[in-house]
Coordinates of C-alpha atoms in Angstrom, one line a residue:
Chain A
X292 CA 108.4 11.9 24.0
X293 CA 107.1 13.3 20.8
X294 CA 103.5 14.5 20.7
X295 CA 101.8 11.7 18.6
X296 CA 98.7 10.3 20.1
X297 CA 96.4 7.6 18.4
X298 CA 92.9 8.8 18.1
X299 CA 90.0 6.7 17.0
X300 CA 89.2 6.7 13.3
X301 CA 86.4 9.2 12.7
X302 CA 84.1 6.6 11.2
X303 CA 85.1 3.5 13.0
X304 CA 83.0 2.5 16.0
X305 CA 83.1 -1.2 15.3
X306 CA 86.9 -1.6 15.6
X307 CA 87.0 -3.1 12.2
X308 CA 89.4 -1.6 9.6
X309 CA 87.9 1.1 7.4
X310 CA 87.4 0.3 3.7
X311 CA 87.5 2.6 0.9
X312 CA 83.8 2.9 0.3
X313 CA 84.0 3.4 -3.5
X314 CA 87.1 3.8 -5.5
X315 CA 87.2 5.8 -8.8
X316 CA 87.3 2.4 -10.7
X317 CA 84.3 1.2 -8.9
X318 CA 82.4 4.4 -10.0
X319 CA 83.5 3.9 -13.6
X320 CA 82.4 0.3 -13.7
X321 CA 79.0 1.3 -12.2
X322 CA 78.6 4.0 -14.8
X323 CA 79.3 1.6 -17.6
X324 CA 76.6 -0.6 -16.2
X325 CA 74.2 2.3 -15.9
X326 CA 74.9 3.3 -19.5
X327 CA 73.4 0.1 -20.6
X328 CA 70.1 0.9 -18.7
X329 CA 67.4 3.4 -19.2
X330 CA 68.5 5.1 -15.9
X331 CA 69.5 8.7 -15.5
X332 CA 69.9 8.8 -11.7
X333 CA 71.3 6.6 -9.0
X334 CA 71.2 7.3 -5.2
X335 CA 72.9 4.9 -3.0
X336 CA 73.1 5.4 0.8
X337 CA 74.8 3.1 3.3
X338 CA 76.0 3.9 6.9
X339 CA 79.3 4.7 5.7
X340 CA 78.8 6.8 2.6
X341 CA 76.3 8.2 0.1
X342 CA 76.7 8.2 -3.7
X343 CA 74.6 10.2 -6.2
X344 CA 75.1 9.8 -10.0
X345 CA 73.2 11.8 -12.4
X346 CA 73.3 11.7 -16.2
X347 CA 73.8 15.1 -17.9
X348 CA 74.0 16.2 -21.6
X349 CA 77.8 15.6 -21.6
X350 CA 78.2 12.7 -19.1
X351 CA 77.7 11.6 -15.4
X352 CA 78.0 13.8 -12.4
X353 CA 79.0 12.1 -9.1
X354 CA 78.5 13.4 -5.6
X355 CA 80.1 11.2 -2.9
X356 CA 80.0 11.8 0.8
X357 CA 82.0 9.6 3.2
X358 CA 80.5 10.1 6.7
X359 CA 78.6 13.3 7.5
X360 CA 78.2 16.1 5.0
X361 CA 77.6 18.5 8.0
X362 CA 80.0 21.5 7.5
X363 CA 83.3 21.1 9.4
X364 CA 84.0 23.5 12.2
X365 CA 85.9 26.5 11.0
X366 CA 88.9 27.5 13.1
X367 CA 87.9 30.1 15.7
X368 CA 89.2 33.4 14.6
X369 CA 89.8 36.4 17.0
X370 CA 86.8 38.4 18.1
X371 CA 85.9 41.4 15.9
X372 CA 87.3 44.7 17.2
X373 CA 85.3 48.0 17.3
X374 CA 87.2 50.9 15.9
X375 CA 86.9 53.9 18.4
X376 CA 85.9 57.3 16.9
X377 CA 89.0 59.3 15.7
X378 CA 91.0 56.1 15.0
X379 CA 91.4 54.1 11.7
X380 CA 91.4 50.3 11.7
X381 CA 94.2 48.3 10.0
X382 CA 92.4 45.5 8.4
X383 CA 93.7 42.1 7.2
X384 CA 93.2 41.8 3.4
X385 CA 92.7 38.0 3.8
X386 CA 91.7 35.3 6.2
X387 CA 94.5 33.5 7.6
X388 CA 97.3 33.8 10.5
X389 CA 98.5 37.3 11.3
X390 CA 102.2 37.7 12.2
X391 CA 103.8 41.0 13.5
X392 CA 107.4 40.2 12.3
X393 CA 108.8 39.0 8.9
X394 CA 109.8 35.6 10.5
X395 CA 109.9 33.9 13.8
X396 CA 112.5 35.4 16.2
X397 CA 112.9 38.6 14.3
X398 CA 111.8 42.1 15.6
X399 CA 108.2 43.2 14.6
X400 CA 107.7 45.4 11.6
X401 CA 106.5 48.2 13.8
X402 CA 105.8 48.8 17.6
X403 CA 102.9 50.4 19.5
X404 CA 103.5 54.3 19.3
X405 CA 105.5 54.2 16.1
X406 CA 104.6 56.5 13.3
X407 CA 103.5 55.0 10.0
X408 CA 102.8 55.9 6.4
X409 CA 99.8 54.7 4.5
X410 CA 101.9 52.2 2.8
X411 CA 104.0 51.1 5.9
X412 CA 104.0 47.2 6.4
X413 CA 102.8 46.6 9.8
X414 CA 102.5 42.7 9.6
X415 CA 101.9 39.6 7.3
X416 CA 99.0 37.4 6.9
X417 CA 99.6 33.8 6.0
X418 CA 96.9 32.2 3.9
X419 CA 97.4 28.7 2.3
X420 CA 101.3 29.1 2.4
X421 CA 101.1 32.5 0.7
X422 CA 102.2 35.5 2.7
X423 CA 100.4 38.9 2.1
X424 CA 101.7 42.2 3.4
X425 CA 99.3 44.1 5.7
X426 CA 99.8 47.9 5.2
X427 CA 98.8 50.5 7.8
X428 CA 96.3 52.1 5.2
X429 CA 96.6 55.5 6.9
X430 CA 99.4 57.8 7.9
X431 CA 99.8 58.7 11.6
X432 CA 100.7 56.8 14.9
X433 CA 100.1 53.2 15.3
X434 CA 98.2 53.2 18.7
X435 CA 98.1 49.6 19.4
X436 CA 97.7 46.1 18.0
X437 CA 94.4 44.4 18.7
X438 CA 95.4 40.8 18.1
X439 CA 98.4 38.9 19.4
X440 CA 101.2 37.6 17.1
X441 CA 100.4 34.4 15.2
X442 CA 96.6 34.8 15.6
X443 CA 94.0 33.4 13.3
X444 CA 92.1 36.4 11.7
X445 CA 89.1 36.8 9.4
X446 CA 89.1 38.8 6.2
X447 CA 88.8 42.5 7.0
X448 CA 89.5 42.0 10.6
X449 CA 91.0 44.9 12.5
X450 CA 94.4 44.0 13.6
X451 CA 95.7 47.3 14.7
X452 CA 94.5 50.9 15.4
X453 CA 96.1 54.0 13.7
X454 CA 95.6 57.6 14.9
X455 CA 95.8 59.8 11.8
Chain B
X178 CA 109.1 -6.3 15.8
X179 CA 107.5 -6.4 12.4
X180 CA 108.9 -3.0 11.3
X181 CA 112.5 -4.6 11.2
X182 CA 111.6 -7.6 9.1
X183 CA 112.4 -7.4 5.4
X184 CA 109.6 -8.2 2.9
X185 CA 106.0 -7.2 2.7
X186 CA 104.8 -4.0 4.0
X187 CA 101.5 -4.7 5.9
X188 CA 101.0 -1.5 7.7
X189 CA 101.9 1.9 6.2
X190 CA 101.9 5.3 7.8
X191 CA 100.7 8.0 5.5
X192 CA 102.5 11.2 6.7
X193 CA 100.5 13.7 4.7
X194 CA 97.1 15.2 4.2
X195 CA 94.7 16.3 1.5
X196 CA 94.3 14.7 -1.9
X197 CA 97.6 12.8 -1.8
X198 CA 96.7 11.3 1.5
X199 CA 93.5 9.9 0.0
X200 CA 95.3 8.7 -3.1
X201 CA 97.9 6.8 -1.1
X202 CA 95.3 5.3 1.1
X203 CA 93.4 4.0 -1.9
X204 CA 96.4 2.0 -3.1
X205 CA 96.9 0.7 0.4
X206 CA 93.3 -0.5 0.3
X207 CA 93.7 -2.1 -3.1
X208 CA 96.9 -3.9 -1.9
X209 CA 95.5 -5.1 1.4
X210 CA 97.9 -2.8 3.4
X211 CA 96.6 -1.2 6.6
X212 CA 96.6 2.5 6.1
X213 CA 97.5 4.6 9.1
X214 CA 97.3 8.5 8.8
X215 CA 98.9 11.4 10.7
X216 CA 96.4 14.2 11.3
X217 CA 96.6 17.6 12.9
X218 CA 93.7 19.1 14.8
X219 CA 92.6 21.0 11.8
X220 CA 92.3 17.8 9.7
X221 CA 90.8 15.4 12.4
X222 CA 87.5 15.3 10.4
X223 CA 89.1 15.3 6.8
X224 CA 88.2 12.9 4.2
X225 CA 91.5 11.0 4.4
X226 CA 90.9 10.6 8.2
X227 CA 87.6 9.1 7.3
X228 CA 89.1 6.6 5.0
X229 CA 92.1 5.6 7.1
X230 CA 92.1 2.4 9.0
X231 CA 93.9 4.3 12.0
X232 CA 94.5 7.9 12.8
X233 CA 97.3 9.3 14.7
X234 CA 97.2 12.9 15.9
X235 CA 100.4 15.0 15.4
X236 CA 101.0 18.7 16.3
X237 CA 102.3 19.4 12.8
X238 CA 103.1 17.5 9.6
X239 CA 106.6 19.0 9.8
X240 CA 107.3 17.5 13.3
X241 CA 109.9 14.7 12.6
X242 CA 109.9 13.3 16.0
X243 CA 106.1 13.1 16.2
X244 CA 105.8 11.6 12.7
X245 CA 108.5 8.9 13.4
X246 CA 106.7 8.2 16.7
X247 CA 103.4 7.8 14.8
X248 CA 105.2 5.3 12.4
X249 CA 106.7 3.1 15.3
X250 CA 103.9 0.4 14.9
X251 CA 104.1 0.6 11.0
X252 CA 106.4 -1.3 8.6
X253 CA 106.8 1.8 6.4
X254 CA 106.2 5.5 6.1
X255 CA 104.9 7.2 2.8
X256 CA 105.7 10.9 3.0
X257 CA 103.6 12.0 0.1
X258 CA 104.8 15.4 -1.4
X259 CA 105.6 18.6 0.3
X260 CA 106.1 18.7 4.0
X261 CA 108.9 16.3 5.2
X262 CA 108.9 14.3 1.8
X263 CA 112.3 15.6 0.7
X264 CA 113.8 16.0 4.1
X265 CA 116.8 13.7 4.6
X266 CA 116.3 14.0 8.5
X267 CA 113.0 12.1 8.2
X268 CA 114.6 9.3 6.1
X269 CA 117.4 9.0 8.6
X270 CA 115.0 9.0 11.6
X271 CA 112.9 6.2 10.0
X272 CA 116.0 4.1 9.5
X273 CA 116.9 4.6 13.1
X274 CA 113.4 3.6 14.1
X275 CA 113.3 0.4 11.9
X276 CA 110.7 2.0 9.7
X277 CA 111.1 1.8 6.0
X278 CA 111.0 5.1 4.3
X279 CA 109.0 5.0 0.9
X280 CA 111.4 7.2 -0.9
X281 CA 115.0 7.6 -1.9
X282 CA 118.0 7.4 0.5
X283 CA 118.9 10.3 2.8
X284 CA 122.0 10.9 0.7
X285 CA 119.9 11.1 -2.6
X286 CA 117.5 13.5 -0.8
X287 CA 120.3 15.7 0.4
X288 CA 121.9 15.7 -3.2
X289 CA 118.5 16.6 -4.8
X290 CA 117.5 19.1 -2.1
X291 CA 120.7 21.3 -2.6
X292 CA 119.9 22.7 -6.1
X293 CA 123.6 23.5 -6.7
X294 CA 124.7 20.0 -5.7
X295 CA 122.0 18.5 -8.0
X296 CA 123.4 20.8 -10.8
X297 CA 127.0 19.4 -10.3
X298 CA 125.6 15.8 -10.3
X299 CA 123.7 16.6 -13.6
X300 CA 127.1 17.9 -15.0
X301 CA 128.9 14.7 -13.8
X302 CA 126.2 12.6 -15.4
X303 CA 126.7 14.4 -18.8
X304 CA 123.3 16.2 -18.6
X305 CA 123.3 19.8 -20.0
X306 CA 122.7 22.7 -17.6
X307 CA 122.0 26.3 -18.2
X308 CA 125.0 28.7 -17.5
X309 CA 125.0 29.8 -14.1
X310 CA 126.5 29.4 -10.5
X311 CA 126.5 30.3 -6.9
X312 CA 125.4 34.0 -6.0
X313 CA 128.5 34.6 -3.7
X314 CA 130.2 35.6 -7.0
X315 CA 127.0 37.2 -8.4
X316 CA 128.6 40.0 -10.3
X317 CA 131.1 37.7 -12.2
X318 CA 128.4 35.1 -12.9
X319 CA 126.0 37.7 -14.1
X320 CA 128.6 39.3 -16.4
X321 CA 129.2 35.8 -17.9
X322 CA 125.6 34.7 -18.5
X323 CA 124.1 38.2 -19.2
X324 CA 120.7 39.7 -18.5
X325 CA 117.9 38.9 -17.9
X326 CA 118.8 36.2 -15.5
X327 CA 117.0 34.2 -12.9
X328 CA 117.9 34.2 -9.2
X329 CA 117.0 30.8 -7.5
X330 CA 117.1 29.5 -4.0
X331 CA 119.7 26.6 -3.3
X332 CA 117.4 25.2 -0.6
X333 CA 114.2 24.6 -2.5
X334 CA 111.8 25.4 -5.3
X335 CA 108.0 26.2 -5.5
X336 CA 108.8 29.7 -6.9
X337 CA 110.0 30.8 -3.4
X338 CA 113.4 32.7 -3.4
X339 CA 113.1 33.1 -7.3
X340 CA 113.4 36.4 -9.0
X341 CA 113.7 37.5 -12.6
X342 CA 116.3 40.1 -12.9
X343 CA 116.1 42.3 -16.0
X344 CA 119.3 44.4 -15.8
X345 CA 122.5 45.0 -13.6
X346 CA 120.9 47.8 -11.7
X347 CA 118.2 45.6 -10.2
X348 CA 120.5 42.7 -9.3
X349 CA 121.3 43.7 -5.6
X350 CA 117.7 44.4 -4.7
X351 CA 116.5 41.2 -6.3
X352 CA 119.3 39.2 -4.4
X353 CA 118.2 40.8 -1.1
X354 CA 114.5 40.0 -1.6
X355 CA 115.2 36.4 -2.8
X356 CA 117.7 35.9 0.1
X357 CA 115.0 36.9 2.7
X358 CA 112.3 34.7 1.0
X359 CA 114.5 31.7 0.7
X360 CA 115.6 32.1 4.4
X361 CA 112.0 32.2 5.5
X362 CA 110.9 29.3 3.3
X363 CA 113.8 26.8 3.5
X364 CA 115.9 28.1 6.4
X365 CA 118.7 28.4 3.8
X366 CA 119.6 31.9 2.4
X367 CA 121.9 30.6 -0.3
X368 CA 121.1 31.6 -3.8
X369 CA 122.3 30.8 -7.3
X370 CA 122.0 32.4 -10.7
X371 CA 121.0 30.9 -14.0
X372 CA 120.5 32.2 -17.6
X373 CA 116.8 33.0 -18.1
X374 CA 115.0 31.4 -20.9
X375 CA 111.8 33.3 -21.6
X376 CA 110.2 31.2 -24.2
X377 CA 111.1 27.8 -22.8
X378 CA 108.8 24.9 -21.9
X379 CA 109.0 23.0 -18.7
X380 CA 109.2 19.2 -19.5
X381 CA 110.0 16.5 -17.1
X382 CA 110.8 12.9 -17.0
X383 CA 109.4 10.3 -14.5
X384 CA 111.9 7.8 -13.1
X385 CA 111.7 4.7 -11.2
X386 CA 114.8 3.1 -9.7
X387 CA 115.6 0.3 -7.4
X388 CA 119.0 1.4 -6.5
X389 CA 120.6 -0.6 -9.2
X390 CA 118.5 -0.2 -12.3
X391 CA 116.6 2.8 -13.5
X392 CA 113.8 3.2 -16.0
X393 CA 111.8 6.2 -17.2
X394 CA 108.1 6.4 -17.6
X395 CA 108.0 8.9 -20.3
X396 CA 107.6 12.7 -20.0
X397 CA 105.1 15.4 -18.8
X398 CA 104.7 19.0 -20.0
X399 CA 104.0 21.3 -17.1
X400 CA 104.5 24.8 -18.8
X401 CA 101.1 26.2 -17.8
X402 CA 102.1 28.0 -14.6
X403 CA 101.4 30.9 -12.3
X404 CA 104.1 32.1 -9.9
X405 CA 106.4 29.4 -11.1
X406 CA 103.8 26.9 -9.8
X407 CA 102.1 24.4 -12.1
X408 CA 98.4 24.6 -13.0
X409 CA 98.0 22.0 -15.6
X410 CA 100.0 19.1 -16.8
X411 CA 99.9 16.7 -19.6
X412 CA 101.5 13.5 -20.8
X413 CA 103.2 13.1 -23.1
X414 CA 104.7 16.6 -23.8
X415 CA 103.0 17.7 -27.1
X416 CA 104.9 18.3 -30.3
X417 CA 108.4 17.4 -29.0
X418 CA 111.0 16.4 -31.6
X419 CA 111.4 12.6 -31.3
X420 CA 115.2 12.9 -31.1
X421 CA 115.0 15.6 -28.4
X422 CA 112.5 13.5 -26.5
X423 CA 114.7 10.4 -26.6
X424 CA 117.7 12.5 -25.6
X425 CA 115.9 13.9 -22.5
X426 CA 114.7 10.4 -21.5
X427 CA 118.3 9.1 -21.7
X428 CA 119.6 12.2 -19.9
X429 CA 117.1 11.6 -16.9
X430 CA 118.0 7.9 -16.8
X431 CA 121.8 8.7 -16.9
X432 CA 121.3 11.2 -13.8
X433 CA 119.3 8.4 -12.0
X434 CA 121.9 5.8 -12.6
X435 CA 124.7 8.3 -11.5
X436 CA 122.7 8.9 -8.2
X437 CA 122.0 5.1 -7.8
X438 CA 118.4 6.3 -7.6
X439 CA 115.9 4.2 -5.4
X440 CA 112.2 5.0 -5.6
X441 CA 110.1 7.3 -7.9
X442 CA 111.6 10.7 -8.9
X443 CA 111.4 13.3 -11.5
X444 CA 114.1 15.1 -13.5
X445 CA 112.8 18.5 -14.6
X446 CA 114.2 20.2 -17.8
X447 CA 113.7 23.3 -19.6
X448 CA 113.3 22.9 -23.4
X449 CA 114.6 25.9 -25.3
X450 CA 115.3 26.8 -28.9
X451 CA 118.7 25.1 -28.8
X452 CA 117.8 21.9 -26.9
X453 CA 117.2 21.2 -23.3
X454 CA 118.8 21.9 -20.0
X455 CA 118.5 20.4 -16.5
X456 CA 116.5 22.4 -13.9
X457 CA 116.3 20.1 -10.9
X458 CA 115.4 16.6 -9.6
X459 CA 112.4 16.0 -7.4
X460 CA 113.1 13.1 -5.1
X461 CA 109.5 12.2 -4.4
X462 CA 106.2 11.4 -5.9
X463 CA 104.8 14.5 -7.7
X464 CA 101.4 16.2 -7.7
X465 CA 101.1 15.5 -11.5
X466 CA 102.0 11.7 -11.4
X467 CA 98.4 10.7 -12.3
X468 CA 98.9 11.8 -16.0
X469 CA 101.9 9.4 -16.1
X470 CA 99.7 6.6 -14.6
X471 CA 97.0 7.3 -17.1
X472 CA 99.3 6.8 -20.2
X473 CA 101.4 4.0 -18.8
X474 CA 98.7 2.0 -16.8
X475 CA 101.0 1.9 -13.8
X476 CA 100.2 2.7 -10.2
X477 CA 103.2 4.7 -9.1
X478 CA 102.4 4.3 -5.4
X479 CA 102.3 0.5 -5.7
X480 CA 105.6 0.6 -7.5
X481 CA 107.1 2.8 -4.7
X482 CA 105.9 0.4 -2.1
X483 CA 107.3 -2.6 -4.0
X484 CA 110.7 -0.8 -4.2
X485 CA 110.5 0.0 -0.5
X486 CA 109.8 -3.6 0.2
X487 CA 113.3 -4.3 -1.4
X488 CA 111.8 -5.7 -4.6
X489 CA 113.8 -5.2 -7.8
X490 CA 112.0 -3.0 -10.4
X491 CA 109.0 -5.0 -11.8
X492 CA 109.5 -3.8 -15.3
X493 CA 112.2 -3.5 -17.9
X494 CA 112.4 -0.2 -20.0
X495 CA 110.8 -2.1 -23.0
X496 CA 107.7 -3.0 -20.9
X497 CA 106.8 0.6 -20.4
X498 CA 104.5 1.9 -23.1
X499 CA 102.8 5.2 -23.4
X500 CA 99.2 5.0 -24.7
X501 CA 97.0 8.0 -25.7
X502 CA 97.2 11.4 -24.1
X503 CA 96.4 12.5 -20.5
X504 CA 95.8 16.1 -19.0
X505 CA 95.5 17.1 -15.3
X506 CA 94.0 20.2 -14.1
X507 CA 94.8 21.5 -10.5
X508 CA 91.7 22.9 -9.1
X509 CA 92.8 25.3 -6.5
X510 CA 91.0 27.4 -3.8
X511 CA 92.2 30.6 -5.4
X512 CA 90.5 33.5 -7.1
X513 CA 92.1 34.1 -10.7
X514 CA 90.2 37.4 -10.9
X515 CA 91.9 38.7 -7.7
X516 CA 95.6 37.8 -8.5
X517 CA 95.0 34.2 -7.5
X518 CA 94.2 35.3 -3.9
X519 CA 93.7 32.2 -1.6
X520 CA 90.0 31.6 -0.7
X521 CA 89.6 29.4 2.3
X522 CA 86.0 28.5 3.5
X523 CA 83.4 25.9 3.6
X524 CA 82.5 23.9 0.5
X525 CA 78.8 24.0 0.2
X526 CA 78.4 21.6 -2.8
X527 CA 81.1 19.4 -4.4
X528 CA 80.2 17.5 -7.5
X529 CA 82.7 15.9 -9.9
X530 CA 82.5 14.4 -13.4
X531 CA 82.7 10.6 -13.6
X532 CA 82.9 8.0 -16.4
X533 CA 85.4 6.5 -18.8
X534 CA 88.7 8.3 -19.1
X535 CA 88.0 10.6 -16.1
X536 CA 89.7 10.4 -12.7
X537 CA 89.3 12.8 -9.8
X538 CA 91.8 12.8 -7.0
X539 CA 90.3 14.9 -4.1
X540 CA 89.9 15.3 -0.3
X541 CA 87.0 17.6 -0.8
X542 CA 83.2 16.8 -0.4
X543 CA 80.3 18.7 0.5
X544 CA 80.8 20.2 3.9
X545 CA 84.6 20.2 3.8
X546 CA 86.2 23.1 5.6
X547 CA 89.1 24.4 3.5
X548 CA 91.4 26.1 6.0
X549 CA 93.9 28.8 5.6
X550 CA 96.6 26.5 7.2
X551 CA 97.5 24.5 4.2
X552 CA 98.0 24.8 0.5
X553 CA 95.1 25.5 -1.9
X554 CA 94.9 22.4 -3.9
X555 CA 91.3 21.1 -3.7
X556 CA 91.2 18.4 -6.5
X557 CA 93.0 17.1 -9.5
X558 CA 90.9 16.4 -12.6
X559 CA 92.6 13.9 -14.9
X560 CA 91.4 12.8 -18.2
X561 CA 92.7 10.3 -20.6
X562 CA 91.9 9.9 -24.2
X563 CA 93.3 8.0 -27.4
X564 CA 94.9 11.3 -28.6
X565 CA 95.4 14.9 -27.3
X566 CA 92.4 16.3 -29.2
X567 CA 90.0 13.7 -27.7
X568 CA 91.5 14.2 -24.2
X569 CA 90.9 17.8 -24.6
X570 CA 87.1 17.3 -25.6
X571 CA 86.6 14.9 -22.6
X572 CA 88.3 17.6 -20.4
X573 CA 86.2 20.4 -21.6
X574 CA 83.0 18.4 -21.0
X575 CA 84.4 17.2 -17.6
X576 CA 85.1 20.7 -16.4
X577 CA 81.7 21.8 -17.2
X578 CA 80.4 19.1 -14.9
X579 CA 82.6 20.1 -12.0
X580 CA 81.2 22.1 -9.1
X581 CA 82.9 23.3 -6.1
X582 CA 80.6 25.9 -4.4
X583 CA 81.2 28.2 -1.4
X584 CA 84.7 29.2 -2.3
X585 CA 86.5 30.8 -5.2
X586 CA 88.3 28.2 -7.5
X587 CA 90.3 28.0 -10.6
X588 CA 87.7 25.8 -12.4
X589 CA 86.6 28.7 -14.7
X590 CA 90.2 29.5 -15.5
X591 CA 90.8 25.9 -16.5
X592 CA 87.8 26.1 -18.8
X593 CA 89.2 29.2 -20.4
X594 CA 92.6 27.6 -20.9
X595 CA 91.2 24.4 -22.4
X596 CA 89.0 26.6 -24.8
X597 CA 92.1 28.7 -25.9
X598 CA 93.2 28.1 -29.5
X599 CA 97.0 28.4 -28.5
X600 CA 96.6 25.8 -25.9
X601 CA 94.5 23.6 -28.2
X602 CA 97.4 23.8 -30.6
X603 CA 99.8 22.7 -27.8
X604 CA 103.3 23.3 -26.7
X605 CA 102.8 26.8 -24.9
X606 CA 105.9 28.3 -23.2
X607 CA 106.0 28.7 -19.3
X608 CA 105.2 32.5 -19.6
X609 CA 102.1 31.8 -21.6
X610 CA 99.6 32.4 -18.8
X611 CA 99.8 36.1 -17.7
X612 CA 101.4 36.3 -14.2
X613 CA 99.2 38.0 -11.6
X614 CA 100.5 41.1 -10.0
X615 CA 102.7 40.2 -6.9
X616 CA 100.9 40.8 -3.8

């Protein structure tokens, strides 16, 4: 059985179908109505959405929020690693998913104990479908990797340690 | 079971995420169709998840089995763009499950997905192609077409597996790199070579077909690109010779008829000094379809759904009229000052322009987490005016009223493009926007 499970719609505690709270056409019609009135601002708040329309020098600005505007949870990234004295941290240039090999099923770029140059590629970080090489950044011996393969990492996170 | 009955679609699975999921759900709502959405854990709180009538969790948008299982209680499945949208396996699995696939037949998807096969279909339909051929005889083909040339992936587009090769000495290295990249991106290492046209324009023609009849909905210019990916599109393509434009429309329709095309699709062309040449066919709805909707007044998703219901095309070619000019800006989570580096993060404030002639398609609102897991498109700002000059004025003001705070975006770059005198004149070639250094 494939892994598809039905979960409740985020905003639906009544069991009734969700309805698009405000289509772009609705907003345009609302604005043509407001344009005929001495009104520069409209705030509308329902259980399902909030709409704020503000008139500026060049036209209207709209802010719509469906459901809560509380920031979404960000994915939990690997814990920060302290770099011991005498070692250099190899850092991820971008936030994303860190990979040790060029593609699944292929050998890693480098292994623990391998010697590296400053520009040796030790891994890839995938951010928004774009792959960026992670270079050792220092010549020496790659002591160990600090995060497992295919781990979510923050920008500048230490992914490996090099002994110069 | 409702899924196997012909006729109206009452419940549609939207097997996608982001702005296109919101856009397809909006048409469902307008047509009174129940909209069901697949979500991954990362998207469980997304705007489309908040708008859908029902939400089904899947481990990945690329998991054919999970997506088809999610569709079992639906009449039809809309794949959006990207992910599985052009994968013949999904169309075949839908048919086996009694779910209508809102898109072309599996055979058409296979023909369009293999870029060399698509080239051959273009030749068979009498559509001009650039000199080129498969990379297994790279030396001979390179000698025939000359340098610089372009190495391209047979398995897919999006700039992956694509390399510009300046001279014979760098051909082997470019082939190795492109082969590795194509293998990783499309699980297909095959490459082909084509003559490189440096000062060309990317112009494409929108098609609708019902398997019998094919009409075109005019053209779009998508020449403003970075890394072979589109940043800004407009309809119609500015300053195109009337005869050339008509020939391109006719060529696209001829290819559509040759394929017995069913659904919405796009034929991409390169316009060069001596005419035009076929690039590829995209057998799905495209990101930039709203500019065509703006100038034709049609809802392409509604037409796709009608075709999937088995209805004949609801318009004749003469019914299609292009009115005014439309421009779309892709607002991406990328930092143009750092080589378009991706910039995931949390949106702390999202405000968009609104009013006559302005449309914003987005899944972003204040509080949205833009994760590193998916592509960087945040919103599409589409403007429509009576002519290009007026559309540009609306766009300039609209961009000034657009705010997406908390992450780096391409809003400022778009403002600079729109203010540029060359762009204002129109008809810039594909290399016009300087390429960022390759990471």
